[in-house]
Coordinates of C-alpha atoms and ligand atoms in Angstrom, one line a residue:
M11 CA -42.9 3.7 6.6
A12 CA -43.9 1.1 9.7
V13 CA -43.9 3.0 12.8
P14 CA -43.9 1.5 16.1
P15 CA -46.2 0.8 18.0
G16 CA -47.4 3.5 20.6
A17 CA -46.3 6.6 18.6
W18 CA -49.0 7.1 15.4
F19 CA -48.1 7.9 12.7
C20 CA -46.8 11.4 12.5
W21 CA -48.7 13.8 11.0
S22 CA -46.1 15.6 9.2
S23 CA -46.8 14.5 5.8
L24 CA -49.2 17.3 6.0
L25 CA -47.0 19.6 6.2
G26 CA -45.0 18.7 3.5
G27 CA -41.2 20.4 4.0
L28 CA -41.6 18.2 7.6
E29 CA -42.3 15.5 6.2
T30 CA -39.3 13.6 7.5
L31 CA -39.2 14.1 10.7
E32 CA -40.3 10.6 13.1
A33 CA -43.7 10.1 14.3
E34 CA -42.5 11.2 17.8
D35 CA -40.4 14.3 16.8
S36 CA -43.1 15.6 14.9
F37 CA -45.5 15.0 17.7
C38 CA -42.9 16.1 20.0
L39 CA -43.5 19.5 18.0
S40 CA -46.5 19.6 17.4
L41 CA -46.8 19.6 21.5
T42 CA -44.1 22.3 21.8
L43 CA -46.3 24.5 19.4
F44 CA -49.0 23.8 20.3
D45 CA -48.8 24.4 24.2
C46 CA -46.7 27.7 24.1
G47 CA -49.7 28.8 21.5
C48 CA -47.1 29.5 19.5
F49 CA -49.2 28.3 15.9
V50 CA -47.6 30.9 14.0
M51 CA -44.3 29.9 14.2
A52 CA -45.6 26.4 12.0
T53 CA -47.1 28.8 9.7
S54 CA -44.4 30.5 9.0
L55 CA -43.1 26.3 7.5
I56 CA -45.9 26.6 4.7
S57 CA -48.1 29.0 3.5
R58 CA -51.2 30.4 6.2
Q59 CA -53.9 29.1 3.8
L60 CA -52.3 25.4 3.8
A61 CA -51.9 26.6 7.8
F62 CA -56.4 27.1 8.4
S63 CA -57.3 24.4 5.6
L64 CA -55.3 21.2 8.3
Q65 CA -55.6 23.5 11.5
K66 CA -59.2 20.4 13.0
N67 CA -56.4 17.8 10.7
L68 CA -53.1 19.3 13.4
W69 CA -55.1 19.6 16.4
L70 CA -57.3 15.8 16.1
S71 CA -53.7 14.6 15.1
A72 CA -51.2 16.6 17.4
S73 CA -53.9 15.5 20.1
G74 CA -54.0 11.9 19.1
C75 CA -50.1 11.7 18.8
R76 CA -50.0 13.2 22.0
Y77 CA -52.3 11.6 24.8
V78 CA -51.7 8.4 23.1
S79 CA -47.9 8.1 23.3
K80 CA -47.7 10.0 26.3
A81 CA -51.2 8.5 28.5
A82 CA -51.1 5.0 26.9
A83 CA -50.5 2.3 28.9
K84 CA -48.7 -1.2 27.4
P85 CA -51.9 -3.1 28.4
Q86 CA -50.8 -6.2 31.6
V87 CA -49.9 -8.8 29.8
E88 CA -51.7 -11.5 31.6
F89 CA -54.1 -9.8 30.4
D90 CA -53.5 -8.9 26.8
Y91 CA -50.6 -10.1 24.8
D92 CA -48.9 -7.0 23.5
G93 CA -49.2 -7.3 19.9
P94 CA -49.8 -8.7 17.5
S95 CA -47.7 -12.2 15.7
M96 CA -47.9 -12.7 12.5
K97 CA -46.7 -16.8 10.4
T98 CA -48.5 -16.8 7.6
T99 CA -51.2 -15.2 6.1
V100 CA -54.7 -16.1 6.9
P101 CA -56.5 -18.4 6.4
G102 CA -53.4 -20.3 6.7
P103 CA -52.8 -23.5 5.9
R104 CA -54.1 -25.3 9.2
S105 CA -57.2 -23.6 8.6
K106 CA -57.4 -24.4 4.5
E107 CA -57.0 -27.6 5.9
L108 CA -60.1 -28.3 8.3
M109 CA -62.2 -26.0 6.1
K110 CA -62.2 -28.7 3.5
Q111 CA -63.2 -31.0 6.2
L112 CA -65.4 -28.9 7.7
G113 CA -66.9 -28.6 4.1
Q114 CA -67.8 -32.2 4.2
I115 CA -69.9 -32.0 7.4
Q116 CA -71.4 -28.0 5.8
N117 CA -71.0 -24.7 4.4
T118 CA -68.1 -23.6 5.1
G119 CA -68.9 -20.3 2.3
A120 CA -68.5 -17.4 5.7
I121 CA -65.6 -19.0 7.6
N122 CA -62.8 -17.0 7.8
F123 CA -60.2 -19.5 9.3
F124 CA -60.1 -21.9 12.6
C125 CA -59.3 -20.1 16.1
N126 CA -57.3 -21.4 19.0
Y127 CA -59.5 -20.1 21.7
E128 CA -57.3 -21.9 25.0
E129 CA -54.0 -18.7 23.2
S130 CA -56.3 -16.3 22.9
K131 CA -56.5 -13.7 25.3
G132 CA -57.5 -10.4 26.1
N133 CA -58.0 -7.8 22.6
Y134 CA -55.8 -10.6 20.3
L135 CA -57.9 -13.6 19.2
V136 CA -55.0 -17.1 17.7
D137 CA -55.6 -19.4 14.4
V138 CA -54.9 -22.2 14.3
D139 CA -51.7 -21.6 12.3
G140 CA -50.0 -19.4 15.4
N141 CA -51.1 -16.0 13.8
R142 CA -52.0 -13.5 16.8
M143 CA -54.4 -10.9 15.5
L144 CA -55.4 -8.0 17.1
D145 CA -59.0 -8.1 17.4
I146 CA -61.6 -4.4 16.9
Y147 CA -64.1 -7.3 15.4
T148 CA -64.9 -9.7 18.7
Q149 CA -66.9 -12.7 17.0
I150 CA -69.3 -9.7 15.7
S151 CA -69.4 -7.9 18.3
S152 CA -70.0 -10.6 21.1
I153 CA -67.2 -10.8 23.1
P154 CA -67.4 -8.0 26.2
I155 CA -64.2 -8.7 28.3
G156 CA -61.9 -9.9 26.2
Y157 CA -60.6 -13.2 25.5
N158 CA -60.4 -15.5 27.5
H159 CA -60.7 -12.7 31.3
P160 CA -59.7 -13.6 34.1
A161 CA -62.0 -12.9 36.1
L162 CA -64.7 -14.9 34.1
L163 CA -62.6 -18.5 34.1
K164 CA -62.6 -17.9 37.9
V165 CA -66.2 -18.1 37.8
M166 CA -65.4 -21.5 35.8
A167 CA -63.6 -22.3 38.7
N168 CA -65.3 -21.4 41.8
P169 CA -66.9 -25.1 42.6
N170 CA -69.7 -23.5 43.7
N171 CA -70.9 -23.0 40.0
L172 CA -70.7 -26.1 38.9
S173 CA -74.1 -27.8 38.2
T174 CA -74.9 -24.3 36.6
F175 CA -72.3 -25.2 33.9
V176 CA -73.9 -28.9 34.0
N177 CA -77.2 -28.7 34.2
R178 CA -78.9 -27.1 31.8
P179 CA -82.0 -26.0 32.9
A180 CA -86.4 -25.8 30.7
L181 CA -86.0 -22.4 32.5
G182 CA -89.8 -21.8 32.0
I183 CA -90.6 -24.9 34.3
L184 CA -88.0 -25.8 36.4
P185 CA -85.5 -22.8 36.7
P186 CA -82.8 -23.5 39.6
E187 CA -83.1 -21.5 42.9
N188 CA -80.8 -18.9 42.7
F189 CA -82.4 -18.1 39.2
P190 CA -84.1 -14.9 40.8
D191 CA -81.5 -13.2 43.0
K192 CA -78.7 -14.5 39.7
I193 CA -80.9 -12.4 37.2
T194 CA -81.4 -9.3 39.5
E195 CA -78.0 -8.9 40.1
S196 CA -77.0 -9.3 36.1
L197 CA -79.7 -8.4 33.7
L198 CA -81.5 -6.3 36.3
S199 CA -78.8 -4.2 37.2
V200 CA -78.7 -2.5 34.2
A201 CA -82.5 -2.1 33.6
P202 CA -83.2 0.5 31.1
S203 CA -85.1 2.9 32.5
G204 CA -88.7 2.3 33.1
M205 CA -88.5 -1.2 32.4
T206 CA -88.0 -4.0 35.7
R207 CA -89.1 -7.1 33.8
V208 CA -86.9 -8.6 31.8
Q209 CA -87.2 -12.8 29.6
T210 CA -84.1 -14.1 28.9
M211 CA -83.7 -15.4 25.9
S212 CA -80.8 -17.4 24.0
C213 CA -79.9 -15.2 20.4
G214 CA -80.6 -12.2 19.0
A215 CA -83.3 -13.0 16.2
C216 CA -85.5 -15.7 19.3
S217 CA -85.2 -12.4 22.0
N218 CA -86.7 -9.7 19.1
E219 CA -88.9 -12.6 17.1
N220 CA -90.5 -12.9 20.9
A221 CA -90.3 -9.4 21.6
Y222 CA -92.2 -8.6 18.3
K223 CA -94.8 -12.0 19.7
A224 CA -95.2 -9.9 23.4
I225 CA -95.8 -7.2 20.8
F226 CA -98.9 -8.2 19.4
I227 CA -100.2 -9.8 22.7
W228 CA -100.2 -6.8 24.4
Y229 CA -102.3 -4.7 21.2
R230 CA -104.8 -7.7 20.3
N231 CA -105.4 -7.4 24.5
K232 CA -105.3 -3.7 23.8
E233 CA -108.0 -4.0 20.8
R234 CA -110.4 -6.4 22.5
G235 CA -110.0 -5.0 26.0
Q236 CA -110.1 -8.0 27.3
N237 CA -107.7 -11.8 27.1
T238 CA -110.1 -13.7 26.8
P239 CA -110.4 -14.7 22.9
T240 CA -113.7 -16.0 21.6
N241 CA -113.9 -19.7 20.2
E242 CA -113.8 -17.5 16.7
E243 CA -110.3 -16.9 17.6
L244 CA -109.2 -19.7 19.1
N245 CA -110.4 -22.2 16.2
T246 CA -109.2 -19.9 13.7
S247 CA -105.1 -18.9 14.7
M248 CA -105.2 -22.7 14.3
I249 CA -105.3 -22.3 10.4
N250 CA -103.8 -19.2 10.0
Q251 CA -106.6 -17.2 9.2
A252 CA -107.5 -13.4 11.2
P253 CA -109.2 -12.9 13.6
G254 CA -106.8 -15.0 15.4
C255 CA -104.5 -14.4 13.5
P256 CA -104.8 -11.5 12.8
Q257 CA -102.7 -9.0 10.5
L258 CA -101.2 -6.8 12.5
S259 CA -98.2 -5.3 11.6
I260 CA -94.4 -4.1 13.1
L261 CA -93.3 -1.4 11.4
S262 CA -89.0 -1.4 10.7
F263 CA -86.5 0.4 8.4
M264 CA -84.8 0.3 6.1
G265 CA -80.9 -1.1 6.2
G266 CA -81.7 -2.0 10.1
F267 CA -81.4 -5.9 10.9
H268 CA -83.0 -7.5 13.9
G269 CA -81.9 -11.9 12.7
R270 CA -82.8 -14.2 10.6
T271 CA -85.6 -16.0 11.4
L272 CA -89.5 -15.6 9.7
G273 CA -90.6 -12.3 11.8
C274 CA -87.1 -11.0 11.9
L275 CA -86.5 -11.3 8.0
A276 CA -89.9 -9.3 8.1
T277 CA -88.8 -6.1 10.1
T278 CA -84.9 -6.7 8.2
H279 CA -83.4 -4.5 5.6
S280 CA -79.8 -4.5 5.5
K281 CA -79.1 -7.3 2.5
A282 CA -80.8 -8.7 -0.1
I283 CA -79.2 -12.3 0.7
H284 CA -81.3 -12.7 3.8
K285 CA -84.1 -12.1 2.2
L286 CA -84.3 -14.3 -0.9
D287 CA -87.2 -16.7 -1.5
I288 CA -88.1 -16.7 2.2
P289 CA -92.3 -15.7 2.2
S290 CA -91.8 -12.6 4.1
F291 CA -95.2 -10.6 5.6
D292 CA -96.5 -7.1 4.4
W293 CA -95.5 -5.0 6.8
P294 CA -94.6 -1.3 5.9
V295 CA -91.2 -0.3 5.8
A296 CA -89.8 3.2 6.4
P297 CA -86.4 5.5 5.2
F298 CA -83.5 5.3 7.6
P299 CA -82.0 8.8 7.1
R300 CA -78.6 9.5 5.6
L301 CA -77.2 11.4 7.0
Q302 CA -74.0 13.7 6.3
Y303 CA -70.9 13.3 8.5
P304 CA -69.5 15.0 10.4
L305 CA -72.9 15.2 12.1
D306 CA -72.2 18.5 13.9
E307 CA -71.0 20.0 10.3
F308 CA -74.1 18.8 8.5
T309 CA -77.0 19.3 11.0
R310 CA -79.3 21.9 9.6
E311 CA -79.2 19.1 6.7
N312 CA -79.4 16.7 8.2
A313 CA -82.4 17.5 10.5
E314 CA -84.0 17.9 7.7
E315 CA -83.5 14.6 6.2
E316 CA -84.7 13.5 9.4
A317 CA -88.1 15.2 9.5
R318 CA -88.5 13.6 5.9
C319 CA -88.2 10.1 7.2
L320 CA -90.2 10.4 10.7
E321 CA -92.9 11.7 8.3
E322 CA -92.8 9.0 6.6
V323 CA -92.9 6.9 9.4
E324 CA -96.4 8.9 10.6
D325 CA -97.5 8.3 6.8
L326 CA -96.8 4.0 7.1
I327 CA -98.6 4.0 10.2
V328 CA -102.1 5.6 8.8
K329 CA -101.8 3.5 5.6
W330 CA -101.4 0.5 7.5
R331 CA -103.7 1.1 9.1
Q332 CA -106.1 2.1 6.5
K333 CA -105.3 -1.3 4.5
G334 CA -106.3 -3.4 8.0
K335 CA -103.2 -3.8 9.0
P336 CA -102.1 -1.6 11.8
V337 CA -98.8 -1.3 13.4
A338 CA -99.0 -3.0 17.1
G339 CA -95.0 -1.9 17.0
I340 CA -92.1 -0.4 15.9
V341 CA -88.9 -1.7 15.9
I342 CA -85.6 0.3 15.4
E343 CA -81.7 0.5 16.8
P344 CA -80.1 3.4 18.2
I345 CA -77.2 2.9 15.2
Q346 CA -77.6 0.6 12.0
A347 CA -74.8 -1.9 12.7
E348 CA -74.8 -4.3 10.0
G349 CA -77.1 -2.0 7.4
G350 CA -74.1 0.1 7.4
D351 CA -73.2 2.6 10.6
N352 CA -76.3 4.3 9.9
H353 CA -76.5 6.7 12.6
A354 CA -79.6 8.8 13.9
S355 CA -80.0 12.0 16.3
P356 CA -81.3 11.7 19.7
D357 CA -83.7 14.4 18.7
F358 CA -84.4 11.9 15.7
F359 CA -85.5 9.2 18.3
R360 CA -87.0 11.6 20.9
R361 CA -89.7 11.9 17.9
L362 CA -90.0 8.6 17.1
R363 CA -91.0 7.5 20.0
N364 CA -93.1 10.7 20.7
I365 CA -95.5 9.4 17.3
A366 CA -95.6 5.6 18.4
R367 CA -97.0 7.0 21.5
K368 CA -99.1 8.8 19.8
H369 CA -99.9 6.2 17.9
G370 CA -101.1 3.3 20.1
C371 CA -98.0 1.8 18.6
A372 CA -95.0 -0.3 21.0
F373 CA -91.6 0.9 21.4
H374 CA -89.3 -1.2 20.1
V375 CA -85.8 -0.3 20.0
D376 CA -82.7 -3.6 19.2
E377 CA -79.8 -3.0 21.1
V378 CA -78.7 -6.9 20.5
Q379 CA -75.4 -5.0 18.8
T380 CA -75.8 -1.4 20.5
G381 CA -75.8 -2.6 23.9
G382 CA -73.2 -3.5 26.5
G383 CA -71.0 -0.7 26.0
G384 CA -69.4 0.2 23.0
T385 CA -70.7 3.1 22.3
G386 CA -69.3 4.5 26.2
K387 CA -73.0 4.5 27.7
F388 CA -74.3 0.8 29.3
W389 CA -77.1 1.1 26.1
A390 CA -76.3 3.4 23.5
H391 CA -80.5 4.9 23.9
E392 CA -78.5 6.7 27.0
H393 CA -77.6 9.1 24.6
W394 CA -81.0 10.0 23.8
G395 CA -81.4 11.7 27.2
M396 CA -84.5 10.0 27.9
D397 CA -86.9 8.9 31.3
D398 CA -89.1 6.3 29.0
P399 CA -87.1 5.6 26.0
A400 CA -88.9 2.8 25.5
D401 CA -91.6 -0.1 25.7
V402 CA -88.8 -3.3 24.5
V403 CA -85.5 -3.2 24.8
S404 CA -83.9 -6.4 23.4
F405 CA -80.6 -7.8 23.6
S406 CA -78.1 -10.1 23.1
K407 CA -74.1 -10.8 21.7
K408 CA -72.1 -8.4 24.8
L409 CA -74.3 -9.8 27.3
L410 CA -73.6 -13.1 26.4
S411 CA -77.0 -13.8 27.1
G412 CA -80.3 -13.2 24.7
G413 CA -83.4 -11.5 25.9
Y414 CA -85.6 -8.5 26.8
Y415 CA -86.3 -5.7 29.0
H416 CA -90.2 -4.8 29.0
K417 CA -92.4 -2.8 30.1
D418 CA -95.6 -4.0 33.0
E419 CA -97.6 -3.5 30.2
L420 CA -96.0 -6.5 28.1
Q421 CA -95.7 -9.5 30.4
P422 CA -98.0 -11.6 28.3
D423 CA -101.3 -12.3 30.5
K424 CA -100.9 -16.7 30.6
P425 CA -98.3 -19.5 30.4
Y426 CA -96.8 -20.7 27.2
R427 CA -97.6 -17.9 25.0
I428 CA -94.3 -16.4 25.2
F429 CA -91.9 -19.8 25.5
N430 CA -89.3 -22.1 24.2
T431 CA -87.4 -25.1 26.4
W432 CA -84.3 -22.9 27.4
M433 CA -84.9 -19.6 27.7
G434 CA -81.3 -18.3 28.4
D435 CA -79.0 -20.3 30.2
P436 CA -78.2 -19.3 33.7
S437 CA -74.3 -20.0 33.5
K438 CA -74.6 -16.4 30.6
N439 CA -75.8 -14.2 34.2
L440 CA -72.9 -16.0 35.8
F441 CA -70.9 -14.8 33.9
L442 CA -72.7 -11.0 33.1
S443 CA -73.0 -10.5 36.4
E444 CA -68.9 -10.9 37.0
V445 CA -68.2 -8.5 34.0
L446 CA -70.7 -6.9 34.7
N447 CA -68.1 -5.9 38.1
V448 CA -65.2 -6.0 35.3
I449 CA -67.0 -3.1 33.8
R450 CA -67.7 -1.3 37.2
R451 CA -64.5 -2.0 38.9
E452 CA -61.7 -1.3 36.0
N453 CA -64.6 2.1 34.8
L454 CA -64.8 0.9 31.6
L455 CA -67.1 2.5 30.3
E456 CA -65.0 5.7 30.4
E457 CA -61.7 3.4 28.9
V458 CA -64.0 3.3 25.6
T459 CA -65.4 6.9 26.1
R460 CA -61.8 8.0 25.6
S461 CA -60.7 5.0 23.4
G462 CA -63.8 5.7 20.7
K463 CA -62.4 9.7 20.6
A464 CA -58.8 8.5 20.5
L465 CA -60.3 6.0 17.7
L466 CA -62.4 8.4 15.6
N467 CA -59.5 11.3 15.7
G468 CA -57.5 9.1 14.9
L469 CA -60.1 8.4 11.2
Y470 CA -60.5 11.6 10.7
E471 CA -57.2 11.8 10.8
L472 CA -56.9 9.2 7.9
Q473 CA -59.8 10.3 6.6
A474 CA -57.9 13.6 5.4
Q475 CA -55.3 11.8 4.4
Y476 CA -56.1 9.8 1.6
P477 CA -59.2 11.6 0.6
S478 CA -59.2 9.0 -2.9
I479 CA -59.6 5.9 -0.4
L480 CA -61.7 6.8 2.6
S481 CA -64.6 9.5 3.6
R482 CA -67.4 9.7 6.0
A483 CA -65.7 8.8 9.5
R484 CA -68.7 7.9 12.2
G485 CA -68.6 6.5 15.6
Q486 CA -70.1 6.7 19.4
G487 CA -67.4 5.5 21.9
T488 CA -65.9 2.7 19.9
F489 CA -68.5 1.7 17.9
C490 CA -67.1 3.5 15.0
A491 CA -67.3 3.0 11.1
I492 CA -65.5 5.0 7.9
D493 CA -66.2 4.2 4.5
A494 CA -64.0 2.6 1.4
F495 CA -64.2 4.3 -1.6
D496 CA -66.6 1.3 -2.7
D497 CA -66.7 -2.4 -1.8
A498 CA -63.7 -4.1 -3.8
T499 CA -61.3 -1.6 -2.3
R500 CA -63.0 -2.7 1.0
D501 CA -62.4 -6.0 0.8
R502 CA -59.4 -5.3 0.2
I503 CA -58.5 -3.7 2.8
L504 CA -60.6 -5.8 5.5
L505 CA -57.9 -8.7 3.8
K506 CA -54.7 -6.2 4.0
A507 CA -55.3 -5.8 7.5
R508 CA -56.2 -9.5 8.5
D509 CA -52.6 -9.9 7.0
K510 CA -51.1 -7.6 8.7
G511 CA -52.4 -8.6 12.7
V512 CA -55.5 -6.8 12.4
L513 CA -59.2 -8.2 12.1
L514 CA -61.9 -5.9 11.5
G515 CA -65.3 -6.1 10.2
G516 CA -67.2 -4.9 6.9
C517 CA -71.1 -3.7 7.2
G518 CA -73.7 -1.8 4.7
D519 CA -72.1 -1.3 1.2
R520 CA -68.3 -0.4 2.3
S521 CA -68.4 0.6 5.7
I522 CA -65.6 -1.2 7.9
R523 CA -66.7 -1.1 11.3
F524 CA -65.0 -1.1 14.6
R525 CA -66.4 -3.8 17.1
P526 CA -63.8 -3.9 20.2
A527 CA -63.7 -5.4 23.3
L528 CA -64.3 -2.3 26.5
V529 CA -61.1 -3.5 27.0
F530 CA -59.3 -2.2 24.4
K531 CA -57.7 1.3 25.3
E532 CA -56.1 3.7 24.0
Y533 CA -52.9 2.3 23.5
H534 CA -55.2 -0.5 21.4
V535 CA -56.4 2.3 19.1
N536 CA -52.2 3.6 18.8
L537 CA -51.3 0.6 17.9
F538 CA -54.3 -0.1 15.1
L539 CA -54.3 3.0 13.7
N540 CA -50.0 2.8 12.9
I541 CA -50.9 -0.4 10.7
F542 CA -54.1 0.9 9.7
N543 CA -52.0 3.5 7.7
D544 CA -49.5 1.3 6.8
V545 CA -52.2 -0.7 4.8
L546 CA -53.4 2.4 3.3
A547 CA -50.3 3.4 2.3
Q548 CA -49.6 0.3 0.6
H549 CA -52.9 0.8 -0.8
K550 CA -52.5 3.9 -2.8
Ligands
LIG618 C1 -79.0 -5.7 15.9 C2 -79.5 -6.9 15.7 N1 -80.4 -7.1 16.3 C3 -80.8 -8.9 16.2 C4 -79.7 -9.7 15.7 C5 -79.3 -11.3 15.6 O1 -78.8 -11.2 16.1 P1 -78.2 -13.1 16.1 O2 -77.3 -13.4 14.9 O3 -77.7 -13.0 17.1 O4 -80.0 -13.9 16.2 C6 -78.1 -8.7 15.3 C7 -76.8 -9.4 14.8 O5 -75.8 -8.9 14.5 C8 -78.3 -7.2 14.9 O6 -76.7 -7.0 14.6

């Protein structure tokens, strides 16, 4: 049964005999029943036992119906379209033609379809065949406030900004006059607790790569007790030998993803295809907790699993020190994203941070994917409630510029040690300032929390309704995921959803990840859930 956008599908199918109700009707019925405290009236329609087992689902779906339908305002049309519109399957004929053309120049194996960015707006990505899709993947989680946001177009059209867009400086040697002010008003205004320094870079991987270098430099200076290297160190560094190139390591986690450059790749463990044939370092890899969801129903089991992983971390640190390859830093994502949206508790991260401190390792939190508001807080690590959450926090994607914040002591002691030609892009700082204004003005983090709740509740509902297809719904804010039965099922669902006008991403072995922009409201959640329900109903 196709349900119009804004209605959310009905929970009546859960009640068996009530399944012919229209979505809005059943939802109103649920409202009446719950509001009057007359749940007992509803249970008279079904067996007491069934009612009990469904109570949680009813509550979730009822809240999904109720709040989405009543409170979810339609989007402002000048920022957004009012729904998907599909003309062809995706990729359509024009996309296929372009793929062929580009295929003669590059490997196009990863290209989904070609886009019309001029026509894309708000939460909707339009392709070259005129298909308009609700984008819940947002260029691998990198669009903060939707396509062609008017506030960003204004920044672009402001004549005072022209030279920033036209002249890209080599920032490390020739920054523009307004650079300190612009960086203060953008990146430093959202600096993680305890950090007043930030180094801009261009992408996620080069941010992590340079952060690792800063960690190694810091660690060696600590070991030396001074900053001046010996001649032997200088000479051996030129032939890749110790002591100039010391045998230091970064501890990372199985399932983690930190980028594809050589150093980062040694800490990336999500998929073999990223790593195959590339020489790497002998660096320790700890297990990341494999938790059971929903987290609050498995607190004891999950705490045991986290304790096991933390013990392994300490063992590895000791082992690698004994091997002569001390761990200079620990790198971790607050939610393992590419590796399958794996969560860990705030307690796990607090204890890990303490382990890093105890063993003199820098604690590097990679917020390239989680940073920028998708979890309902600007930084995912804010959910840990710590004053001193990290020594390094790297970012990119929704922040528009790459880079990393760091503690004062990780400031490199000499020029050119952390350096490349561009070291970021001042035009991205202009956009970021405006993105931050929009986030504050429109309370977008609260919106994310609200729509995230609706999304997760909807996913709980769907996994209860389609237990043979879906499981392990999880998330923080709109940074949500759900598992499909297997990878083939997941891939089929992603393609079906796309043909129905919803763009989603995959991650891990069989997970579907949700990475909408911060302007993804309850209205859009609602729209998505209806389409997703249709896809699942057809998949059965
Ligand atoms: C957590 C994390 N770190 C690093 C990266 C690498 O970023 P980039 O693709 O910009 O190099 C990604 C990319 O998805 C990521 O999710």
